[in-house]
Structure formats: structure tokens, C-alpha cells
């Protein structure tokens, strides 16, 4: 082999060797996701962000629920919205690792729990629940971290 | 072969080219941990969920602290129970990455900080502290994410 042939074959082999790593590095870029990408007005945050096999889902609030004054309807609505977002990301409710629940009224805790435990039946995620003031007078907001 | 491409470096290139690349789809499954006996009836959420090299601990309040009216005692109690939960899952306090602190009274921040620093003396975790109402009467509640 001439030196030139050796050099060019080294480049080809080197590129082939590094290509899988380049693809892996590309996969590790953050991906912005939304099950409803045409929601208006466009929010200043992303509904979901994935990185590798983790996905972070922004809080789903309950102001658009069919009965925004009923905590059970609101909780079901927020969890259903979460499920849609997770499905769009290639994840699922079974893959949820951690949930944050924000309630307008701390007294709604028991009712929220009813709906929550009916949704996360087996091996539920970790959770913290607090009462806070939520935008648009929402009774509940729920966010999640899950794996894909 | 010339000095450009020795047999050893050629072998290195070839094995690197065939190195497996982690796929974006996760083969990891979530693992549930609980340092105490499993709750009966089953809890609505899990005290600790591990996935890959991450561990999520659920919110823990200070209602069961020996002196639930004393913020220092309450903070010690919560952090000590985390130490037990972390150890049970194969982690430790020095692997804690991020803590969220939920306080009832904003005046309790300095005292909570004092105790917090005692439990995380070196390279403390990232932290966010907010004032909220929690489901059960408690001066302080915390949750965290750690590495395993």
C-alpha cells in the first residue's frame, strides 16, 4: 500500500468508527415536543422536553376542564392531558417517575387523591402535593418527569 | 505496515467502529424502594422511585417529628428520614442533586438553612425553597432527586 492509500483508508475507517458516536451525540440533543403544536397563543415554554430517555412535561392546569369548579373533573382532565403529552413523546403513564401536584385549595387533597390513585394503580410514581395559587384560577395543576 | 497505521491502531479503529451505541429507547425499568414497611392500604404514591442512575424521593413532611412545632427539629427529622431512604436505595446524602423545600412560614428560612447546611456540609445540592400549604399540618416538607 502506498502512504496515500493508507492515509485515505485510515480516514474512511476513522469516519466509520466515529459515526455511531456522532449519531449518539445527536440523539443527546434536547427535543422540544407538544401533542398540540398549534395551540394558540403559543406558550413561552415547551409542553414537553426530552433528553435521551428522560422527558420533562410542563404543568397541565385545569382551567379548560369541562367543569373547572369540580376538583374531580379537573384532576381527571389534567391527568388525561398529561397522558396525551407522554404518549406523544413515546412515553406513558406507567413510565412516570415523579409528579408534582399543585392545588388551589388544600382541602381538595382527598378528592384529588381518589382520581390520582384510580389513574396510577400499580407502582405509582413519587409525588409531592402543595397548595399554591395557579394561573387562570385553576383548581389543580400537575407536572411530571418520565422516561421514554 | 508504515508508521502511519500500526497493527494496534488498526485494531483499535475496527473495534471502535463496532462499539454498541445506546439506543434512544430505554431498556431501563423503574424500581420502587421503601425503607419502611410497605403502606397498607397501598400508598397513592411511592416513597422512592429509581431509574437508571437517578433516584426520586417523594415529598416528606415534618408532622411526625418529635417536636412538630420546632423548625430545627422538623428539618432534622425530614433530612434524617431521607438519609435512611437514600441508603436503602443504594444512594447517599452526598449524591443528592436537587432538593425542593416547602415551608409554611417565611420566617423559618434562616433556621431551616442552618440545619440544611449541617446535613449537606460539602458540595450541597441545587435547591428551590417556596412558601406553601401542605396537605397535612407541617412546618416543612421536602423532596429530592439523587444519583445512585
PDB file of C-alpha atoms in Angstrom:
ATOM      1  CA  UNK A   1       0.000   0.000   0.000  1.00  0.00           C
ATOM      2  CA  UNK A   2       1.190   3.496  -0.699  1.00  0.00           C
ATOM      3  CA  UNK A   3       1.219   6.052   2.047  1.00  0.00           C
ATOM      4  CA  UNK A   4      -1.672   7.899   0.347  1.00  0.00           C
ATOM      5  CA  UNK A   5      -3.841   4.767   0.213  1.00  0.00           C
ATOM      6  CA  UNK A   6      -3.076   4.093   3.876  1.00  0.00           C
ATOM      7  CA  UNK A   7      -3.961   7.680   4.831  1.00  0.00           C
ATOM      8  CA  UNK A   8      -7.273   7.657   2.949  1.00  0.00           C
ATOM      9  CA  UNK A   9      -8.252   4.250   4.293  1.00  0.00           C
ATOM     10  CA  UNK A  10      -7.415   5.496   7.798  1.00  0.00           C
ATOM     11  CA  UNK A  11      -9.750   8.467   7.231  1.00  0.00           C
ATOM     12  CA  UNK A  12     -12.555   6.199   5.976  1.00  0.00           C
ATOM     13  CA  UNK A  13     -12.129   3.767   8.861  1.00  0.00           C
ATOM     14  CA  UNK A  14     -11.897   6.658  11.322  1.00  0.00           C
ATOM     15  CA  UNK A  15     -15.120   8.206   9.994  1.00  0.00           C
ATOM     16  CA  UNK A  16     -16.886   4.841  10.162  1.00  0.00           C
ATOM     17  CA  UNK A  17     -15.614   4.356  13.700  1.00  0.00           C
ATOM     18  CA  UNK A  18     -16.776   7.788  14.842  1.00  0.00           C
ATOM     19  CA  UNK A  19     -20.135   7.809  13.002  1.00  0.00           C
ATOM     20  CA  UNK A  20     -22.030   5.824  15.693  1.00  0.00           C
ATOM     21  CA  UNK A  21     -20.706   8.247  18.306  1.00  0.00           C
ATOM     22  CA  UNK A  22     -21.767  11.231  16.225  1.00  0.00           C
ATOM     23  CA  UNK A  23     -25.259   9.746  15.930  1.00  0.00           C
ATOM     24  CA  UNK A  24     -25.361   9.124  19.687  1.00  0.00           C
ATOM     25  CA  UNK A  25     -24.248  12.704  20.351  1.00  0.00           C
ATOM     26  CA  UNK A  26     -27.006  13.943  18.056  1.00  0.00           C
ATOM     27  CA  UNK A  27     -29.588  11.839  19.939  1.00  0.00           C
ATOM     28  CA  UNK A  28     -28.500  13.560  23.154  1.00  0.00           C
ATOM     29  CA  UNK A  29     -29.729  16.963  21.997  1.00  0.00           C
ATOM     30  CA  UNK A  30     -32.814  18.215  23.808  1.00  0.00           C
ATOM     31  CA  UNK A  31     -36.025  17.708  21.847  1.00  0.00           C
ATOM     32  CA  UNK A  32     -38.981  20.040  22.204  1.00  0.00           C
ATOM     33  CA  UNK A  33     -42.325  18.224  21.978  1.00  0.00           C
ATOM     34  CA  UNK A  34     -46.026  19.111  22.008  1.00  0.00           C
ATOM     35  CA  UNK A  35     -49.036  16.903  21.333  1.00  0.00           C
ATOM     36  CA  UNK A  36     -50.816  20.068  20.173  1.00  0.00           C
ATOM     37  CA  UNK A  37     -48.128  22.098  18.431  1.00  0.00           C
ATOM     38  CA  UNK A  38     -50.671  24.600  17.070  1.00  0.00           C
ATOM     39  CA  UNK A  39     -52.042  25.730  20.432  1.00  0.00           C
ATOM     40  CA  UNK A  40     -52.702  29.466  20.466  1.00  0.00           C
ATOM     41  CA  UNK A  41     -51.400  31.627  21.898  1.00  0.00           C
ATOM     42  CA  UNK A  42     -48.039  29.897  21.650  1.00  0.00           C
ATOM     43  CA  UNK A  43     -46.761  29.426  25.224  1.00  0.00           C
ATOM     44  CA  UNK A  44     -43.330  30.826  26.203  1.00  0.00           C
ATOM     45  CA  UNK A  45     -42.370  27.351  27.441  1.00  0.00           C
ATOM     46  CA  UNK A  46     -42.355  23.904  25.836  1.00  0.00           C
ATOM     47  CA  UNK A  47     -45.149  21.472  26.731  1.00  0.00           C
ATOM     48  CA  UNK A  48     -42.513  18.733  26.936  1.00  0.00           C
ATOM     49  CA  UNK A  49     -38.757  18.477  26.606  1.00  0.00           C
ATOM     50  CA  UNK A  50     -36.953  15.184  26.045  1.00  0.00           C
ATOM     51  CA  UNK A  51     -33.270  14.482  26.579  1.00  0.00           C
ATOM     52  CA  UNK A  52     -32.003  10.991  25.913  1.00  0.00           C
ATOM     53  CA  UNK A  53     -34.528   8.727  27.583  1.00  0.00           C
ATOM     54  CA  UNK A  54     -35.926  11.308  30.006  1.00  0.00           C
ATOM     55  CA  UNK A  55     -38.906  13.560  29.322  1.00  0.00           C
ATOM     56  CA  UNK A  56     -39.984  16.568  31.383  1.00  0.00           C
ATOM     57  CA  UNK A  57     -43.651  17.571  30.976  1.00  0.00           C
ATOM     58  CA  UNK A  58     -44.789  21.092  31.810  1.00  0.00           C
ATOM     59  CA  UNK A  59     -47.636  21.530  34.256  1.00  0.00           C
ATOM     60  CA  UNK A  60     -51.106  20.752  32.933  1.00  0.00           C
ATOM     61  CA  UNK A  61     -53.607  23.143  34.542  1.00  0.00           C
ATOM     62  CA  UNK A  62     -57.339  22.605  34.766  1.00  0.00           C
ATOM     63  CA  UNK A  63     -58.870  25.919  33.618  1.00  0.00           C
ATOM     64  CA  UNK A  64     -60.075  24.303  30.362  1.00  0.00           C
ATOM     65  CA  UNK A  65     -61.742  21.307  32.030  1.00  0.00           C
ATOM     66  CA  UNK A  66     -65.446  20.736  31.246  1.00  0.00           C
ATOM     67  CA  UNK A  67     -66.291  21.782  34.820  1.00  0.00           C
ATOM     68  CA  UNK A  68     -63.430  23.952  36.115  1.00  0.00           C
ATOM     69  CA  UNK A  69     -65.048  24.189  39.583  1.00  0.00           C
ATOM     70  CA  UNK A  70     -65.170  20.435  40.193  1.00  0.00           C
ATOM     71  CA  UNK A  71     -61.893  19.071  41.591  1.00  0.00           C
ATOM     72  CA  UNK A  72     -62.527  15.516  40.389  1.00  0.00           C
ATOM     73  CA  UNK A  73     -63.318  16.636  36.823  1.00  0.00           C
ATOM     74  CA  UNK A  74     -60.292  18.955  36.957  1.00  0.00           C
ATOM     75  CA  UNK A  75     -57.920  16.268  38.215  1.00  0.00           C
ATOM     76  CA  UNK A  76     -59.071  13.791  35.576  1.00  0.00           C
ATOM     77  CA  UNK A  77     -58.665  16.458  32.896  1.00  0.00           C
ATOM     78  CA  UNK A  78     -55.103  17.345  33.982  1.00  0.00           C
ATOM     79  CA  UNK A  79     -54.084  13.676  34.127  1.00  0.00           C
ATOM     80  CA  UNK A  80     -55.633  12.978  30.708  1.00  0.00           C
ATOM     81  CA  UNK A  81     -53.715  15.923  29.233  1.00  0.00           C
ATOM     82  CA  UNK A  82     -50.541  14.561  30.835  1.00  0.00           C
ATOM     83  CA  UNK A  83     -51.196  11.127  29.306  1.00  0.00           C
ATOM     84  CA  UNK A  84     -51.615  12.664  25.831  1.00  0.00           C
ATOM     85  CA  UNK A  85     -48.356  14.584  26.143  1.00  0.00           C
ATOM     86  CA  UNK A  86     -46.490  11.491  27.363  1.00  0.00           C
ATOM     87  CA  UNK A  87     -47.871   9.363  24.532  1.00  0.00           C
ATOM     88  CA  UNK A  88     -46.778  11.992  22.016  1.00  0.00           C
ATOM     89  CA  UNK A  89     -43.263  11.785  23.470  1.00  0.00           C
ATOM     90  CA  UNK A  90     -43.139   8.000  23.181  1.00  0.00           C
ATOM     91  CA  UNK A  91     -43.620   7.549  26.925  1.00  0.00           C
ATOM     92  CA  UNK A  92     -46.650   6.591  29.024  1.00  0.00           C
ATOM     93  CA  UNK A  93     -48.251   6.966  32.449  1.00  0.00           C
ATOM     94  CA  UNK A  94     -46.553   3.690  33.500  1.00  0.00           C
ATOM     95  CA  UNK A  95     -43.192   5.349  32.907  1.00  0.00           C
ATOM     96  CA  UNK A  96     -43.789   8.367  35.135  1.00  0.00           C
ATOM     97  CA  UNK A  97     -41.091   8.703  37.815  1.00  0.00           C
ATOM     98  CA  UNK A  98     -42.156  11.862  39.625  1.00  0.00           C
ATOM     99  CA  UNK A  99     -45.278  14.013  39.750  1.00  0.00           C
ATOM    100  CA  UNK A 100     -45.813  17.451  41.256  1.00  0.00           C
ATOM    101  CA  UNK A 101     -49.429  18.305  42.182  1.00  0.00           C
ATOM    102  CA  UNK A 102     -50.433  21.911  42.850  1.00  0.00           C
ATOM    103  CA  UNK A 103     -53.888  22.507  44.398  1.00  0.00           C
ATOM    104  CA  UNK A 104     -55.719  25.807  44.747  1.00  0.00           C
ATOM    105  CA  UNK A 105     -57.442  24.526  47.879  1.00  0.00           C
ATOM    106  CA  UNK A 106     -55.580  22.176  50.188  1.00  0.00           C
ATOM    107  CA  UNK A 107     -58.969  20.778  51.238  1.00  0.00           C
ATOM    108  CA  UNK A 108     -59.294  19.253  47.759  1.00  0.00           C
ATOM    109  CA  UNK A 109     -56.497  16.802  48.648  1.00  0.00           C
ATOM    110  CA  UNK A 110     -58.701  13.764  49.372  1.00  0.00           C
ATOM    111  CA  UNK A 111     -60.801  14.163  46.222  1.00  0.00           C
ATOM    112  CA  UNK A 112     -57.691  14.663  44.080  1.00  0.00           C
ATOM    113  CA  UNK A 113     -56.197  11.516  45.649  1.00  0.00           C
ATOM    114  CA  UNK A 114     -59.252   9.496  44.639  1.00  0.00           C
ATOM    115  CA  UNK A 115     -58.771  10.299  40.974  1.00  0.00           C
ATOM    116  CA  UNK A 116     -54.965  10.086  41.191  1.00  0.00           C
ATOM    117  CA  UNK A 117     -54.973   6.589  42.696  1.00  0.00           C
ATOM    118  CA  UNK A 118     -57.501   5.410  40.100  1.00  0.00           C
ATOM    119  CA  UNK A 119     -55.051   6.527  37.392  1.00  0.00           C
ATOM    120  CA  UNK A 120     -51.724   5.371  38.874  1.00  0.00           C
ATOM    121  CA  UNK A 121     -52.803   1.988  40.143  1.00  0.00           C
ATOM    122  CA  UNK A 122     -49.658  -0.124  40.124  1.00  0.00           C
ATOM    123  CA  UNK A 123     -46.195   1.068  41.208  1.00  0.00           C
ATOM    124  CA  UNK A 124     -47.206   4.730  41.376  1.00  0.00           C
ATOM    125  CA  UNK A 125     -44.623   7.494  40.846  1.00  0.00           C
ATOM    126  CA  UNK A 126     -43.156   9.626  43.632  1.00  0.00           C
ATOM    127  CA  UNK A 127     -45.225  12.725  44.352  1.00  0.00           C
ATOM    128  CA  UNK A 128     -45.304  15.979  46.288  1.00  0.00           C
ATOM    129  CA  UNK A 129     -48.569  17.898  46.707  1.00  0.00           C
ATOM    130  CA  UNK A 130     -48.809  21.522  47.795  1.00  0.00           C
ATOM    131  CA  UNK A 131     -51.398  24.294  47.695  1.00  0.00           C
ATOM    132  CA  UNK A 132     -50.474  27.302  45.650  1.00  0.00           C
ATOM    133  CA  UNK A 133     -52.073  29.993  43.510  1.00  0.00           C
ATOM    134  CA  UNK A 134     -52.273  28.641  39.971  1.00  0.00           C
ATOM    135  CA  UNK A 135     -52.703  30.764  36.823  1.00  0.00           C
ATOM    136  CA  UNK A 136     -56.247  31.236  35.413  1.00  0.00           C
ATOM    137  CA  UNK A 137     -57.927  30.262  38.678  1.00  0.00           C
ATOM    138  CA  UNK A 138     -57.149  26.605  38.069  1.00  0.00           C
ATOM    139  CA  UNK A 139     -58.136  24.207  40.823  1.00  0.00           C
ATOM    140  CA  UNK A 140     -55.220  21.892  40.055  1.00  0.00           C
ATOM    141  CA  UNK A 141     -52.020  21.705  38.023  1.00  0.00           C
ATOM    142  CA  UNK A 142     -49.910  18.577  37.524  1.00  0.00           C
ATOM    143  CA  UNK A 143     -46.449  18.154  36.013  1.00  0.00           C
ATOM    144  CA  UNK A 144     -44.282  15.054  35.564  1.00  0.00           C
ATOM    145  CA  UNK A 145     -40.865  13.589  34.829  1.00  0.00           C
ATOM    146  CA  UNK A 146     -40.969  10.287  32.943  1.00  0.00           C
ATOM    147  CA  UNK A 147     -38.741   8.011  30.907  1.00  0.00           C
ATOM    148  CA  UNK A 148     -39.176   7.054  27.284  1.00  0.00           C
TER     149      UNK A 148
ATOM    150  CA  UNK B   1       2.837  -1.505   7.578  1.00  0.00           C
ATOM    151  CA  UNK B   2       4.176   2.031   7.710  1.00  0.00           C
ATOM    152  CA  UNK B   3       4.380   4.076  10.891  1.00  0.00           C
ATOM    153  CA  UNK B   4       1.137   5.866   9.865  1.00  0.00           C
ATOM    154  CA  UNK B   5      -1.050   2.915  10.673  1.00  0.00           C
ATOM    155  CA  UNK B   6       0.220   0.277  13.048  1.00  0.00           C
ATOM    156  CA  UNK B   7      -1.499  -3.057  13.508  1.00  0.00           C
ATOM    157  CA  UNK B   8      -2.557  -1.993  17.013  1.00  0.00           C
ATOM    158  CA  UNK B   9      -4.215   1.281  15.977  1.00  0.00           C
ATOM    159  CA  UNK B  10      -5.965  -0.501  13.086  1.00  0.00           C
ATOM    160  CA  UNK B  11      -7.425  -2.991  15.554  1.00  0.00           C
ATOM    161  CA  UNK B  12      -8.479  -0.057  17.731  1.00  0.00           C
ATOM    162  CA  UNK B  13     -10.333   1.592  14.841  1.00  0.00           C
ATOM    163  CA  UNK B  14     -12.122  -1.606  13.913  1.00  0.00           C
ATOM    164  CA  UNK B  15     -13.324  -2.368  17.440  1.00  0.00           C
ATOM    165  CA  UNK B  16     -14.436   1.240  17.912  1.00  0.00           C
ATOM    166  CA  UNK B  17     -16.447   1.008  14.697  1.00  0.00           C
ATOM    167  CA  UNK B  18     -18.370  -1.922  16.089  1.00  0.00           C
ATOM    168  CA  UNK B  19     -18.853  -0.446  19.573  1.00  0.00           C
ATOM    169  CA  UNK B  20     -22.539  -0.702  20.528  1.00  0.00           C
ATOM    170  CA  UNK B  21     -24.420   2.565  20.640  1.00  0.00           C
ATOM    171  CA  UNK B  22     -27.073   3.073  23.311  1.00  0.00           C
ATOM    172  CA  UNK B  23     -30.433   3.399  21.587  1.00  0.00           C
ATOM    173  CA  UNK B  24     -32.786   6.262  22.413  1.00  0.00           C
ATOM    174  CA  UNK B  25     -35.427   3.717  23.566  1.00  0.00           C
ATOM    175  CA  UNK B  26     -34.712   2.932  27.187  1.00  0.00           C
ATOM    176  CA  UNK B  27     -34.159  -0.649  28.268  1.00  0.00           C
ATOM    177  CA  UNK B  28     -34.149   0.583  31.886  1.00  0.00           C
ATOM    178  CA  UNK B  29     -37.149  -0.061  34.101  1.00  0.00           C
ATOM    179  CA  UNK B  30     -38.287   1.936  37.080  1.00  0.00           C
ATOM    180  CA  UNK B  31     -37.629   0.433  40.521  1.00  0.00           C
ATOM    181  CA  UNK B  32     -39.712   1.131  43.623  1.00  0.00           C
ATOM    182  CA  UNK B  33     -37.984   1.461  47.007  1.00  0.00           C
ATOM    183  CA  UNK B  34     -39.330   1.939  50.520  1.00  0.00           C
ATOM    184  CA  UNK B  35     -37.163   1.976  53.620  1.00  0.00           C
ATOM    185  CA  UNK B  36     -40.103   1.292  55.967  1.00  0.00           C
ATOM    186  CA  UNK B  37     -42.729  -1.415  55.658  1.00  0.00           C
ATOM    187  CA  UNK B  38     -44.957  -1.058  52.577  1.00  0.00           C
ATOM    188  CA  UNK B  39     -48.026   1.033  53.394  1.00  0.00           C
ATOM    189  CA  UNK B  40     -51.301  -0.750  53.983  1.00  0.00           C
ATOM    190  CA  UNK B  41     -53.588   0.153  52.219  1.00  0.00           C
ATOM    191  CA  UNK B  42     -51.074   0.736  49.413  1.00  0.00           C
ATOM    192  CA  UNK B  43     -49.944   4.347  49.246  1.00  0.00           C
ATOM    193  CA  UNK B  44     -51.175   6.549  46.447  1.00  0.00           C
ATOM    194  CA  UNK B  45     -47.580   7.344  45.584  1.00  0.00           C
ATOM    195  CA  UNK B  46     -44.233   5.576  46.069  1.00  0.00           C
ATOM    196  CA  UNK B  47     -41.713   6.875  48.628  1.00  0.00           C
ATOM    197  CA  UNK B  48     -38.807   6.337  46.240  1.00  0.00           C
ATOM    198  CA  UNK B  49     -38.510   5.513  42.548  1.00  0.00           C
ATOM    199  CA  UNK B  50     -35.212   4.708  40.855  1.00  0.00           C
ATOM    200  CA  UNK B  51     -34.493   4.701  37.155  1.00  0.00           C
ATOM    201  CA  UNK B  52     -31.035   4.135  35.737  1.00  0.00           C
ATOM    202  CA  UNK B  53     -28.667   6.200  37.866  1.00  0.00           C
ATOM    203  CA  UNK B  54     -31.383   8.585  39.134  1.00  0.00           C
ATOM    204  CA  UNK B  55     -33.417   8.286  42.331  1.00  0.00           C
ATOM    205  CA  UNK B  56     -36.547  10.360  43.052  1.00  0.00           C
ATOM    206  CA  UNK B  57     -37.805  10.694  46.655  1.00  0.00           C
ATOM    207  CA  UNK B  58     -41.422  11.687  47.332  1.00  0.00           C
ATOM    208  CA  UNK B  59     -42.320  14.662  49.498  1.00  0.00           C
ATOM    209  CA  UNK B  60     -41.793  14.076  53.226  1.00  0.00           C
ATOM    210  CA  UNK B  61     -43.349  16.363  55.805  1.00  0.00           C
ATOM    211  CA  UNK B  62     -42.463  17.009  59.427  1.00  0.00           C
ATOM    212  CA  UNK B  63     -45.786  16.045  61.025  1.00  0.00           C
ATOM    213  CA  UNK B  64     -44.160  13.020  62.705  1.00  0.00           C
ATOM    214  CA  UNK B  65     -41.147  14.938  64.032  1.00  0.00           C
ATOM    215  CA  UNK B  66     -40.521  14.605  67.807  1.00  0.00           C
ATOM    216  CA  UNK B  67     -41.281  18.333  68.136  1.00  0.00           C
ATOM    217  CA  UNK B  68     -43.501  19.336  65.194  1.00  0.00           C
ATOM    218  CA  UNK B  69     -43.633  22.975  66.383  1.00  0.00           C
ATOM    219  CA  UNK B  70     -39.855  23.471  66.227  1.00  0.00           C
ATOM    220  CA  UNK B  71     -38.476  24.223  62.768  1.00  0.00           C
ATOM    221  CA  UNK B  72     -34.973  22.953  63.556  1.00  0.00           C
ATOM    222  CA  UNK B  73     -36.277  19.685  64.957  1.00  0.00           C
ATOM    223  CA  UNK B  74     -38.611  19.338  61.969  1.00  0.00           C
ATOM    224  CA  UNK B  75     -35.836  19.965  59.439  1.00  0.00           C
ATOM    225  CA  UNK B  76     -33.521  17.441  61.134  1.00  0.00           C
ATOM    226  CA  UNK B  77     -36.329  14.872  61.155  1.00  0.00           C
ATOM    227  CA  UNK B  78     -37.074  15.213  57.444  1.00  0.00           C
ATOM    228  CA  UNK B  79     -33.407  15.090  56.395  1.00  0.00           C
ATOM    229  CA  UNK B  80     -32.640  12.137  58.669  1.00  0.00           C
ATOM    230  CA  UNK B  81     -35.509  10.138  57.199  1.00  0.00           C
ATOM    231  CA  UNK B  82     -34.190  10.974  53.719  1.00  0.00           C
ATOM    232  CA  UNK B  83     -30.759   9.643  54.723  1.00  0.00           C
ATOM    233  CA  UNK B  84     -32.403   6.315  55.621  1.00  0.00           C
ATOM    234  CA  UNK B  85     -34.456   6.198  52.410  1.00  0.00           C
ATOM    235  CA  UNK B  86     -31.389   7.079  50.303  1.00  0.00           C
ATOM    236  CA  UNK B  87     -29.251   4.406  51.932  1.00  0.00           C
ATOM    237  CA  UNK B  88     -31.989   1.812  51.413  1.00  0.00           C
ATOM    238  CA  UNK B  89     -31.964   2.526  47.693  1.00  0.00           C
ATOM    239  CA  UNK B  90     -28.171   2.441  47.373  1.00  0.00           C
ATOM    240  CA  UNK B  91     -27.650   6.212  47.338  1.00  0.00           C
ATOM    241  CA  UNK B  92     -26.477   8.683  49.988  1.00  0.00           C
ATOM    242  CA  UNK B  93     -26.742  12.306  51.103  1.00  0.00           C
ATOM    243  CA  UNK B  94     -23.635  13.309  49.187  1.00  0.00           C
ATOM    244  CA  UNK B  95     -25.284  12.084  45.972  1.00  0.00           C
ATOM    245  CA  UNK B  96     -28.293  14.385  46.339  1.00  0.00           C
ATOM    246  CA  UNK B  97     -28.558  16.570  43.225  1.00  0.00           C
ATOM    247  CA  UNK B  98     -31.569  18.770  43.830  1.00  0.00           C
ATOM    248  CA  UNK B  99     -33.899  19.460  46.760  1.00  0.00           C
ATOM    249  CA  UNK B 100     -37.175  21.390  46.874  1.00  0.00           C
ATOM    250  CA  UNK B 101     -38.087  22.869  50.277  1.00  0.00           C
ATOM    251  CA  UNK B 102     -41.716  23.705  51.092  1.00  0.00           C
ATOM    252  CA  UNK B 103     -42.097  25.904  54.191  1.00  0.00           C
ATOM    253  CA  UNK B 104     -45.206  27.105  55.984  1.00  0.00           C
ATOM    254  CA  UNK B 105     -43.629  30.297  57.380  1.00  0.00           C
ATOM    255  CA  UNK B 106     -41.158  32.504  55.516  1.00  0.00           C
ATOM    256  CA  UNK B 107     -39.583  33.465  58.876  1.00  0.00           C
ATOM    257  CA  UNK B 108     -38.380  29.878  59.225  1.00  0.00           C
ATOM    258  CA  UNK B 109     -35.947  30.150  56.306  1.00  0.00           C
ATOM    259  CA  UNK B 110     -32.802  31.025  58.345  1.00  0.00           C
ATOM    260  CA  UNK B 111     -33.345  28.239  60.899  1.00  0.00           C
ATOM    261  CA  UNK B 112     -34.105  25.708  58.141  1.00  0.00           C
ATOM    262  CA  UNK B 113     -30.946  26.864  56.332  1.00  0.00           C
ATOM    263  CA  UNK B 114     -28.830  26.298  59.453  1.00  0.00           C
ATOM    264  CA  UNK B 115     -29.940  22.687  59.772  1.00  0.00           C
ATOM    265  CA  UNK B 116     -29.833  22.104  55.993  1.00  0.00           C
ATOM    266  CA  UNK B 117     -26.158  23.151  55.929  1.00  0.00           C
ATOM    267  CA  UNK B 118     -25.370  20.659  58.714  1.00  0.00           C
ATOM    268  CA  UNK B 119     -26.739  17.787  56.622  1.00  0.00           C
ATOM    269  CA  UNK B 120     -25.088  18.948  53.386  1.00  0.00           C
ATOM    270  CA  UNK B 121     -21.747  20.349  54.614  1.00  0.00           C
ATOM    271  CA  UNK B 122     -19.810  19.865  51.366  1.00  0.00           C
ATOM    272  CA  UNK B 123     -20.872  20.489  47.743  1.00  0.00           C
ATOM    273  CA  UNK B 124     -24.561  20.940  48.643  1.00  0.00           C
ATOM    274  CA  UNK B 125     -27.292  20.115  46.116  1.00  0.00           C
ATOM    275  CA  UNK B 126     -29.217  22.577  43.943  1.00  0.00           C
ATOM    276  CA  UNK B 127     -32.285  23.825  45.839  1.00  0.00           C
ATOM    277  CA  UNK B 128     -35.510  25.805  45.481  1.00  0.00           C
ATOM    278  CA  UNK B 129     -37.453  26.991  48.532  1.00  0.00           C
ATOM    279  CA  UNK B 130     -41.092  28.119  48.465  1.00  0.00           C
ATOM    280  CA  UNK B 131     -43.834  29.022  50.945  1.00  0.00           C
ATOM    281  CA  UNK B 132     -46.956  26.877  50.513  1.00  0.00           C
ATOM    282  CA  UNK B 133     -49.702  24.986  52.315  1.00  0.00           C
ATOM    283  CA  UNK B 134     -49.228  21.223  52.527  1.00  0.00           C
ATOM    284  CA  UNK B 135     -51.923  18.523  52.818  1.00  0.00           C
ATOM    285  CA  UNK B 136     -51.030  17.630  56.408  1.00  0.00           C
ATOM    286  CA  UNK B 137     -50.038  20.194  59.040  1.00  0.00           C
ATOM    287  CA  UNK B 138     -46.289  20.550  58.740  1.00  0.00           C
ATOM    288  CA  UNK B 139     -43.723  23.298  59.243  1.00  0.00           C
ATOM    289  CA  UNK B 140     -41.511  21.935  56.483  1.00  0.00           C
ATOM    290  CA  UNK B 141     -41.722  19.395  53.683  1.00  0.00           C
ATOM    291  CA  UNK B 142     -39.006  18.420  51.200  1.00  0.00           C
ATOM    292  CA  UNK B 143     -38.481  16.229  48.175  1.00  0.00           C
ATOM    293  CA  UNK B 144     -35.364  15.450  46.229  1.00  0.00           C
ATOM    294  CA  UNK B 145     -33.597  13.898  43.252  1.00  0.00           C
ATOM    295  CA  UNK B 146     -30.357  11.984  43.849  1.00  0.00           C
ATOM    296  CA  UNK B 147     -27.868   9.918  41.895  1.00  0.00           C
ATOM    297  CA  UNK B 148     -27.455   6.226  42.559  1.00  0.00           C
TER     298      UNK B 148
END
